[in-house]
Amino acid sequence: MSAPRHVVVHGAALAEDVGRLALRLLDDGDLGVIDGTAGTDVVVVRESESDDRGDSAATADGAVLVCQVEADAVRCRRVVDGEPGEEVPVTVVPASIDVFDRVRGIFETDVLRDRAVAVLGLGSGGSFIVRELAKAGVGRFLLLDHDRLEPGNVSRHECGLNDVGRLKALAVRDLVHRHNPAAEVVTSTLHIDGKTRHEVLALIGKLQADLVVCATDSRESRLLVNRLCVENGLPMVIGGVFQRAYGGIVQRVIPGLTACYQCYVQALPAQAGDTEISSEADAARFSYTDRAVLPQPGLSTDVIPIALHMVKLSLVELLGQESPAFRGLSQDLVAPLYQWVNRREAAHAGLAPMGVSVDELSVLRWYGVLLPRLDDCAGCGKREVTVTDELFPVEPPPQP
Ligand SMILES: [Zn+2]
């Protein structure tokens, strides 16, 4: 086994308020992460050889790496059979490192640092959305999901096998911090239903969320979140995938201005009922007849386009006019509903092949759909909501 060559030490190691000492070596010793207190000796081992991070077990060749964490530096030395060996170069990455210097040409990330997003539902789509928003520089999150990560989720989720068994809310929180270490993250394991709606609203209110992203996996929970946002004037981006993720829709809901998700369900009930069955719980919900329904989740590849569009609409909402790059996009993305088809099947089996035509409806293209607000909508109909120019600063979507 080769000696560790570089250890990257997170700046938190130097903070005095970090109580537990832990260090992992990854990638054949090239990358390590320390969380610890100043003035402490750290014995480093490869993570695969120790269940307990920071344990003092030796590496295969009998060597251990001993590090002295000082107030402003970390020094590491290999020790073989108790004898001090070569010093190992260490790179200290300060906790305050600016990881966003390469995206400043696109938009001012300092704006996003103060923006707060509540993401409800942290499955394959939700976890992707959170990670992308964290990478863009969004600084404050509420992450809500009651589930734990199961082995069956791994092929679709942003978190992998090392997070199986964990609450998705906590695993995705760690995902955020791997990309945006300064982000403030509040987590919740509330199950969204009629009984918890006031608690969910209280969490969103406490965060002072600028945007709600609804990535839950059932129409019932989406309707509930929709109602909650419409009644409280909260902008929302909501999305869903059709069966086996052969396609999906994304909607940006501005209360008082655009159609809401309930309008969509009432206007296009057949499409709104065409939904992916991604888990045993989903299957049980649909098995209301004698005929058993089996889970038929789609591929991650087919969920991601829908999730990515939700990210873009979220950034348009969060950045408003403050980014030249997104100012143009906000003029493009004015449709109240967007539709995407991954494959020609089910209700879209009759589409013409994509070929090279740009005239006909085809797969793998976004289409804006005119969806007016419905007067008899049970969610937003006849509801008085004050609309300000700030909500839709450039151009409102087409109205009936
Ligand atoms: Zn409505």
Short mmCIF file of C-alpha atoms and ligand atoms in Angstrom, two decimals:
data_model
loop_
_atom_site.label_atom_id
_atom_site.label_comp_id
_atom_site.label_asym_id
_atom_site.label_seq_id
_atom_site.Cartn_x
_atom_site.Cartn_y
_atom_site.Cartn_z
CA MET A 1 0.00 0.00 0.00
CA SER A 2 1.41 3.35 -0.98
CA ALA A 3 1.87 6.11 1.53
CA PRO A 4 -0.71 8.88 1.64
CA ARG A 5 0.53 11.71 -0.55
CA HIS A 6 -1.76 14.61 0.19
CA VAL A 7 -4.25 15.19 2.91
CA VAL A 8 -6.80 17.90 2.37
CA VAL A 9 -7.92 19.19 5.72
CA HIS A 10 -11.16 21.03 5.95
CA GLY A 11 -10.81 24.30 7.80
CA ALA A 12 -13.33 23.19 10.39
CA ALA A 13 -10.45 21.20 11.83
CA LEU A 14 -9.04 24.42 13.12
CA ALA A 15 -12.21 25.66 14.73
CA GLU A 16 -12.21 25.41 18.47
CA ASP A 17 -15.89 24.68 18.75
CA VAL A 18 -15.73 21.35 16.92
CA GLY A 19 -15.89 18.69 19.58
CA ARG A 20 -15.20 15.38 17.90
CA LEU A 21 -12.06 14.49 16.13
CA ALA A 22 -12.38 12.51 12.96
CA LEU A 23 -10.35 11.99 9.88
CA ARG A 24 -10.86 9.87 6.85
CA LEU A 25 -8.46 9.07 4.09
CA LEU A 26 -10.02 8.43 0.74
CA ASP A 27 -8.89 7.80 -2.79
CA ASP A 28 -5.75 5.87 -1.97
CA GLY A 29 -4.66 8.48 0.49
CA ASP A 30 -4.95 11.48 -1.78
CA LEU A 31 -7.87 13.06 -0.05
CA GLY A 32 -8.67 13.25 3.60
CA VAL A 33 -11.09 15.26 5.66
CA ILE A 34 -10.52 16.23 9.26
CA ASP A 35 -13.01 17.66 11.68
CA GLY A 36 -11.35 18.26 14.98
CA THR A 37 -10.10 20.63 17.60
CA ALA A 38 -6.93 22.61 17.54
CA GLY A 39 -4.06 21.20 19.56
CA THR A 40 -4.99 17.54 19.14
CA ASP A 41 -3.08 14.60 17.73
CA VAL A 42 -4.93 12.82 14.96
CA VAL A 43 -4.13 9.28 13.92
CA VAL A 44 -5.10 8.73 10.36
CA VAL A 45 -6.12 5.43 8.87
CA ARG A 46 -7.79 4.43 5.67
CA GLU A 47 -11.51 4.46 6.16
CA SER A 48 -11.95 0.98 4.71
CA GLU A 49 -9.85 -0.46 7.53
CA SER A 50 -11.64 1.16 10.39
CA ASP A 51 -15.28 1.32 11.34
CA ASP A 52 -14.68 4.24 13.59
CA ARG A 53 -13.49 7.41 11.93
CA GLY A 54 -10.36 8.60 13.65
CA ASP A 55 -9.57 5.19 15.10
CA SER A 56 -5.93 4.31 15.58
CA ALA A 57 -5.75 1.08 13.58
CA ALA A 58 -2.68 0.79 11.41
CA THR A 59 -2.62 0.60 7.63
CA ALA A 60 -1.68 -2.69 5.94
CA ASP A 61 2.05 -1.98 5.95
CA GLY A 62 1.95 -1.22 9.66
CA ALA A 63 2.23 2.51 9.17
CA VAL A 64 -0.05 5.10 10.65
CA LEU A 65 -0.24 8.74 9.80
CA VAL A 66 -0.04 10.98 12.82
CA CYS A 67 -1.14 14.57 12.41
CA GLN A 68 -0.76 17.47 14.78
CA VAL A 69 -3.62 19.90 14.39
CA GLU A 70 -2.34 23.31 15.40
CA ALA A 71 -4.09 26.63 15.55
CA ASP A 72 -3.15 27.61 12.03
CA ALA A 73 -1.63 24.50 10.47
CA VAL A 74 -1.76 20.74 10.27
CA ARG A 75 1.45 18.66 10.20
CA CYS A 76 1.37 14.97 9.29
CA ARG A 77 4.09 12.29 9.47
CA ARG A 78 4.07 8.60 8.67
CA VAL A 79 4.96 6.37 11.62
CA VAL A 80 6.14 2.78 10.97
CA ASP A 81 6.67 0.43 13.93
CA GLY A 82 6.66 3.41 16.24
CA GLU A 83 9.41 5.17 14.30
CA PRO A 84 8.66 8.59 12.79
CA GLY A 85 8.96 8.45 8.99
CA GLU A 86 8.55 10.87 6.13
CA GLU A 87 6.47 14.02 6.50
CA VAL A 88 3.36 14.04 4.37
CA PRO A 89 2.45 17.23 2.56
CA VAL A 90 -0.83 18.64 3.75
CA THR A 91 -3.14 21.09 2.04
CA VAL A 92 -5.45 22.99 4.33
CA VAL A 93 -8.72 24.08 2.76
CA PRO A 94 -10.20 26.86 4.88
CA ALA A 95 -13.84 26.56 5.86
CA SER A 96 -14.42 29.96 4.32
CA ILE A 97 -13.07 28.87 0.92
CA ASP A 98 -14.83 30.52 -1.99
CA VAL A 99 -16.03 27.58 -4.07
CA PHE A 100 -18.07 29.79 -6.37
CA ASP A 101 -15.39 31.90 -8.06
CA ARG A 102 -15.94 30.09 -11.38
CA VAL A 103 -19.66 30.78 -11.64
CA ARG A 104 -19.50 34.52 -10.98
CA GLY A 105 -19.35 35.17 -14.72
CA ILE A 106 -22.88 33.82 -15.00
CA PHE A 107 -24.51 35.34 -11.99
CA GLU A 108 -23.79 37.00 -8.71
CA THR A 109 -23.74 34.13 -6.23
CA ASP A 110 -23.80 36.52 -3.32
CA VAL A 111 -27.44 37.06 -4.23
CA LEU A 112 -28.18 33.35 -3.96
CA ARG A 113 -26.30 33.06 -0.68
CA ASP A 114 -29.15 34.86 1.04
CA ARG A 115 -31.93 33.05 -0.80
CA ALA A 116 -33.89 30.35 1.00
CA VAL A 117 -35.51 27.37 -0.70
CA ALA A 118 -37.79 24.79 0.88
CA VAL A 119 -37.49 21.49 -0.98
CA LEU A 120 -40.30 19.09 -0.14
CA GLY A 121 -39.57 15.53 -1.23
CA LEU A 122 -35.99 14.29 -1.53
CA GLY A 123 -36.23 11.35 -3.90
CA SER A 124 -34.39 11.05 -7.19
CA GLY A 125 -35.69 14.38 -8.50
CA GLY A 126 -35.58 16.30 -5.20
CA SER A 127 -32.04 15.23 -4.33
CA PHE A 128 -30.82 16.29 -7.79
CA ILE A 129 -32.55 19.68 -7.49
CA VAL A 130 -31.04 20.33 -4.06
CA ARG A 131 -27.55 19.42 -5.20
CA GLU A 132 -27.78 21.71 -8.26
CA LEU A 133 -29.12 24.63 -6.21
CA ALA A 134 -26.30 24.13 -3.69
CA LYS A 135 -23.75 24.09 -6.53
CA ALA A 136 -25.26 27.32 -7.86
CA GLY A 137 -24.72 28.94 -4.46
CA VAL A 138 -28.14 28.90 -2.80
CA GLY A 139 -27.29 29.50 0.83
CA ARG A 140 -30.31 28.44 2.88
CA PHE A 141 -32.41 25.28 2.68
CA LEU A 142 -35.28 23.49 4.34
CA LEU A 143 -35.01 19.81 3.36
CA LEU A 144 -38.09 17.76 4.13
CA ASP A 145 -38.63 14.03 3.61
CA HIS A 146 -39.84 11.37 6.04
CA ASP A 147 -38.18 8.43 4.27
CA ARG A 148 -34.90 6.60 4.65
CA LEU A 149 -32.66 5.71 1.73
CA GLU A 150 -33.10 2.09 0.67
CA PRO A 151 -30.83 -0.03 -1.54
CA GLY A 152 -33.48 0.15 -4.26
CA ASN A 153 -33.20 3.96 -4.33
CA VAL A 154 -29.50 4.03 -5.13
CA SER A 155 -29.79 3.63 -8.90
CA ARG A 156 -31.86 6.83 -9.06
CA HIS A 157 -30.81 8.93 -6.08
CA GLU A 158 -27.97 11.44 -5.77
CA CYS A 159 -26.90 9.70 -2.55
CA GLY A 160 -25.27 6.30 -2.86
CA LEU A 161 -24.81 3.03 -1.00
CA ASN A 162 -22.83 4.67 1.79
CA ASP A 163 -26.01 6.53 2.76
CA VAL A 164 -28.38 3.54 2.70
CA GLY A 165 -30.40 3.38 5.92
CA ARG A 166 -30.01 7.09 6.62
CA LEU A 167 -32.82 9.59 6.63
CA LYS A 168 -32.87 11.17 3.17
CA ALA A 169 -33.13 14.62 4.77
CA LEU A 170 -29.80 14.15 6.58
CA ALA A 171 -28.04 12.40 3.69
CA VAL A 172 -29.05 15.21 1.30
CA ARG A 173 -28.00 17.82 3.89
CA ASP A 174 -24.50 16.33 3.75
CA LEU A 175 -24.69 16.44 -0.04
CA VAL A 176 -25.36 20.19 0.19
CA HIS A 177 -22.36 20.73 2.44
CA ARG A 178 -20.04 18.84 0.12
CA HIS A 179 -20.75 21.53 -2.49
CA ASN A 180 -21.56 24.56 -0.38
CA PRO A 181 -19.96 24.18 3.06
CA ALA A 182 -21.36 27.48 4.30
CA ALA A 183 -24.99 26.66 3.49
CA GLU A 184 -27.49 26.77 6.34
CA VAL A 185 -29.67 23.67 6.24
CA VAL A 186 -32.73 22.88 8.32
CA THR A 187 -34.04 19.32 8.01
CA SER A 188 -37.41 17.81 8.77
CA THR A 189 -38.85 14.30 8.65
CA LEU A 190 -42.48 15.39 8.70
CA HIS A 191 -44.80 13.32 6.52
CA ILE A 192 -46.79 15.78 4.45
CA ASP A 193 -50.49 15.24 4.97
CA GLY A 194 -53.54 17.11 6.18
CA LYS A 195 -52.50 16.70 9.81
CA THR A 196 -49.00 18.15 9.38
CA ARG A 197 -49.74 20.98 6.97
CA HIS A 198 -49.57 23.65 9.69
CA GLU A 199 -46.23 22.32 10.92
CA VAL A 200 -44.86 22.25 7.37
CA LEU A 201 -46.06 25.82 6.83
CA ALA A 202 -44.46 26.88 10.12
CA LEU A 203 -41.09 25.46 8.98
CA ILE A 204 -41.34 27.25 5.63
CA GLY A 205 -42.31 30.45 7.43
CA LYS A 206 -39.44 30.18 9.89
CA LEU A 207 -37.01 29.79 6.99
CA GLN A 208 -38.61 32.82 5.31
CA ALA A 209 -38.46 30.80 2.13
CA ASP A 210 -38.23 32.68 -1.16
CA LEU A 211 -39.39 29.59 -3.03
CA VAL A 212 -40.99 26.22 -2.41
CA VAL A 213 -39.89 23.33 -4.63
CA CYS A 214 -42.41 20.51 -4.56
CA ALA A 215 -40.76 17.22 -5.57
CA THR A 216 -43.02 14.83 -3.69
CA ASP A 217 -44.05 11.63 -5.43
CA SER A 218 -47.85 11.59 -5.12
CA ARG A 219 -50.57 13.73 -6.61
CA GLU A 220 -52.21 14.02 -3.18
CA SER A 221 -49.14 15.52 -1.54
CA ARG A 222 -48.61 17.84 -4.53
CA LEU A 223 -52.18 19.10 -4.23
CA LEU A 224 -51.66 19.70 -0.54
CA VAL A 225 -48.41 21.61 -1.03
CA ASN A 226 -50.05 23.55 -3.87
CA ARG A 227 -52.87 24.62 -1.60
CA LEU A 228 -50.46 25.61 1.11
CA CYS A 229 -48.44 27.78 -1.29
CA VAL A 230 -51.45 29.39 -2.99
CA GLU A 231 -53.11 30.25 0.32
CA ASN A 232 -49.93 31.82 1.66
CA GLY A 233 -48.67 33.58 -1.46
CA LEU A 234 -45.55 31.40 -1.74
CA PRO A 235 -44.00 31.01 -5.21
CA MET A 236 -43.62 27.34 -6.07
CA VAL A 237 -41.96 25.17 -8.69
CA ILE A 238 -43.61 21.78 -8.95
CA GLY A 239 -42.93 18.81 -11.19
CA GLY A 240 -43.95 15.25 -11.77
CA VAL A 241 -43.10 12.35 -14.06
CA PHE A 242 -45.47 10.10 -15.97
CA GLN A 243 -45.52 6.30 -15.64
CA ARG A 244 -42.06 4.75 -15.96
CA ALA A 245 -40.87 8.35 -16.40
CA TYR A 246 -41.59 8.32 -20.14
CA GLY A 247 -42.15 12.06 -19.72
CA GLY A 248 -43.24 14.67 -17.25
CA ILE A 249 -44.43 18.19 -16.52
CA VAL A 250 -43.06 21.19 -14.67
CA GLN A 251 -45.08 24.13 -13.47
CA ARG A 252 -44.09 27.47 -11.97
CA VAL A 253 -46.88 28.68 -9.73
CA ILE A 254 -47.04 32.35 -8.80
CA PRO A 255 -50.08 32.71 -6.53
CA GLY A 256 -52.57 35.19 -7.92
CA LEU A 257 -50.89 35.32 -11.31
CA THR A 258 -50.48 31.87 -12.84
CA ALA A 259 -52.56 28.72 -12.88
CA CYS A 260 -51.90 26.49 -9.90
CA TYR A 261 -51.33 22.72 -9.75
CA GLN A 262 -55.01 22.19 -8.91
CA CYS A 263 -55.92 24.08 -12.13
CA TYR A 264 -53.68 21.60 -14.00
CA VAL A 265 -55.34 18.59 -12.37
CA GLN A 266 -58.79 19.94 -13.19
CA ALA A 267 -57.91 20.99 -16.75
CA LEU A 268 -55.95 17.87 -17.71
CA PRO A 269 -57.17 15.12 -15.38
CA ALA A 270 -56.01 12.20 -17.55
CA GLN A 271 -52.46 13.53 -17.78
CA ALA A 272 -52.40 14.49 -14.12
CA GLY A 273 -53.42 10.93 -13.27
CA ASP A 274 -50.59 9.50 -15.39
CA THR A 275 -47.95 9.25 -12.71
CA GLU A 276 -44.86 7.21 -11.98
CA ILE A 277 -45.24 4.41 -9.45
CA SER A 278 -41.82 4.39 -7.90
CA SER A 279 -42.25 2.45 -4.66
CA GLU A 280 -44.26 -0.28 -2.90
CA ALA A 281 -46.11 2.45 -1.00
CA ASP A 282 -47.10 4.12 -4.28
CA ALA A 283 -48.22 0.77 -5.68
CA ALA A 284 -50.39 0.10 -2.64
CA ARG A 285 -52.01 3.50 -3.06
CA PHE A 286 -52.98 2.69 -6.65
CA SER A 287 -54.17 -0.89 -5.94
CA TYR A 288 -57.71 0.15 -5.13
CA THR A 289 -59.16 -2.49 -7.45
CA ASP A 290 -58.69 -6.28 -7.47
CA ARG A 291 -55.84 -5.84 -9.90
CA ALA A 292 -52.46 -5.55 -8.22
CA VAL A 293 -50.28 -2.64 -9.30
CA LEU A 294 -46.53 -3.11 -9.40
CA PRO A 295 -43.94 -0.38 -8.87
CA GLN A 296 -42.50 0.67 -12.20
CA PRO A 297 -40.00 3.41 -11.54
CA GLY A 298 -38.38 5.17 -14.46
CA LEU A 299 -34.69 5.55 -15.10
CA SER A 300 -32.75 8.32 -13.42
CA THR A 301 -31.83 9.42 -16.95
CA ASP A 302 -35.50 10.12 -17.62
CA VAL A 303 -36.20 11.86 -14.30
CA ILE A 304 -33.25 14.25 -14.54
CA PRO A 305 -34.52 16.35 -17.50
CA ILE A 306 -37.64 17.18 -15.52
CA ALA A 307 -35.66 17.89 -12.35
CA LEU A 308 -33.20 20.05 -14.29
CA HIS A 309 -35.99 22.20 -15.69
CA MET A 310 -37.26 22.64 -12.14
CA VAL A 311 -33.78 23.87 -11.18
CA LYS A 312 -33.74 26.42 -14.02
CA LEU A 313 -37.19 27.75 -13.17
CA SER A 314 -36.10 27.94 -9.54
CA LEU A 315 -33.03 30.00 -10.44
CA VAL A 316 -35.14 32.33 -12.57
CA GLU A 317 -37.45 32.80 -9.61
CA LEU A 318 -34.61 33.33 -7.14
CA LEU A 319 -32.45 35.61 -9.30
CA GLY A 320 -35.20 37.70 -10.84
CA GLN A 321 -33.56 40.61 -12.62
CA GLU A 322 -30.31 40.39 -10.70
CA SER A 323 -28.47 38.24 -13.23
CA PRO A 324 -27.94 39.38 -16.84
CA ALA A 325 -27.79 35.74 -17.96
CA PHE A 326 -31.01 34.80 -16.24
CA ARG A 327 -32.80 38.02 -17.16
CA GLY A 328 -33.00 36.70 -20.72
CA LEU A 329 -34.11 33.27 -19.55
CA SER A 330 -36.86 34.84 -17.47
CA GLN A 331 -38.23 36.31 -20.71
CA ASP A 332 -38.19 32.86 -22.30
CA LEU A 333 -39.66 30.86 -19.45
CA VAL A 334 -43.04 32.53 -19.17
CA ALA A 335 -45.27 29.53 -19.95
CA PRO A 336 -47.37 28.42 -16.97
CA LEU A 337 -46.73 24.73 -17.70
CA TYR A 338 -43.98 22.78 -19.44
CA GLN A 339 -44.14 19.31 -20.87
CA TRP A 340 -41.36 16.87 -21.76
CA VAL A 341 -41.51 13.43 -23.38
CA ASN A 342 -38.57 11.03 -23.08
CA ARG A 343 -40.04 8.20 -25.13
CA ARG A 344 -42.96 7.75 -27.53
CA GLU A 345 -45.31 5.66 -25.43
CA ALA A 346 -48.65 5.68 -23.58
CA ALA A 347 -50.55 8.89 -24.34
CA HIS A 348 -47.66 10.06 -26.53
CA ALA A 349 -47.12 6.85 -28.50
CA GLY A 350 -48.44 8.56 -31.63
CA LEU A 351 -45.79 11.30 -31.79
CA ALA A 352 -43.88 11.57 -35.02
CA PRO A 353 -40.24 10.46 -34.78
CA MET A 354 -38.00 13.30 -33.72
CA GLY A 355 -35.84 13.15 -36.87
CA VAL A 356 -34.63 16.59 -37.82
CA SER A 357 -37.99 18.36 -37.89
CA VAL A 358 -38.53 21.27 -35.56
CA ASP A 359 -42.19 21.76 -36.45
CA GLU A 360 -43.90 18.80 -34.87
CA LEU A 361 -44.28 17.78 -31.25
CA SER A 362 -41.53 15.26 -30.59
CA VAL A 363 -39.48 13.65 -27.87
CA LEU A 364 -36.68 15.36 -25.93
CA ARG A 365 -37.89 18.93 -26.31
CA TRP A 366 -39.59 21.23 -23.87
CA TYR A 367 -42.98 22.57 -24.85
CA GLY A 368 -44.71 25.45 -23.09
CA VAL A 369 -48.40 24.73 -22.57
CA LEU A 370 -51.08 27.38 -22.26
CA LEU A 371 -52.84 26.68 -19.00
CA PRO A 372 -55.23 29.40 -17.86
CA ARG A 373 -56.31 29.90 -14.28
CA LEU A 374 -59.66 28.25 -13.75
CA ASP A 375 -62.38 30.27 -12.06
CA ASP A 376 -63.74 27.12 -10.48
CA CYS A 377 -60.32 25.87 -9.34
CA ALA A 378 -60.58 24.44 -5.85
CA GLY A 379 -57.06 25.70 -5.13
CA CYS A 380 -56.85 29.26 -6.48
CA GLY A 381 -60.22 30.06 -8.09
CA LYS A 382 -61.62 33.47 -7.22
CA ARG A 383 -58.93 33.84 -4.59
CA GLU A 384 -57.79 37.40 -4.05
CA VAL A 385 -54.02 37.55 -4.01
CA THR A 386 -52.05 40.76 -4.22
CA VAL A 387 -49.79 40.67 -7.26
CA THR A 388 -46.75 42.87 -7.36
CA ASP A 389 -44.41 43.56 -10.25
CA GLU A 390 -41.65 41.82 -8.36
CA LEU A 391 -43.31 38.45 -8.75
CA PHE A 392 -43.08 38.41 -12.50
CA PRO A 393 -40.88 41.34 -13.38
CA VAL A 394 -40.60 41.03 -17.13
CA GLU A 395 -43.70 39.76 -18.77
CA PRO A 396 -46.61 37.81 -17.34
CA PRO A 397 -47.50 34.47 -18.90
CA PRO A 398 -50.42 34.39 -21.35
CA GLN A 399 -53.73 34.80 -19.61
CA PRO A 400 -57.15 33.73 -20.92
ZN ZN B 1 -55.79 26.85 -9.47
#
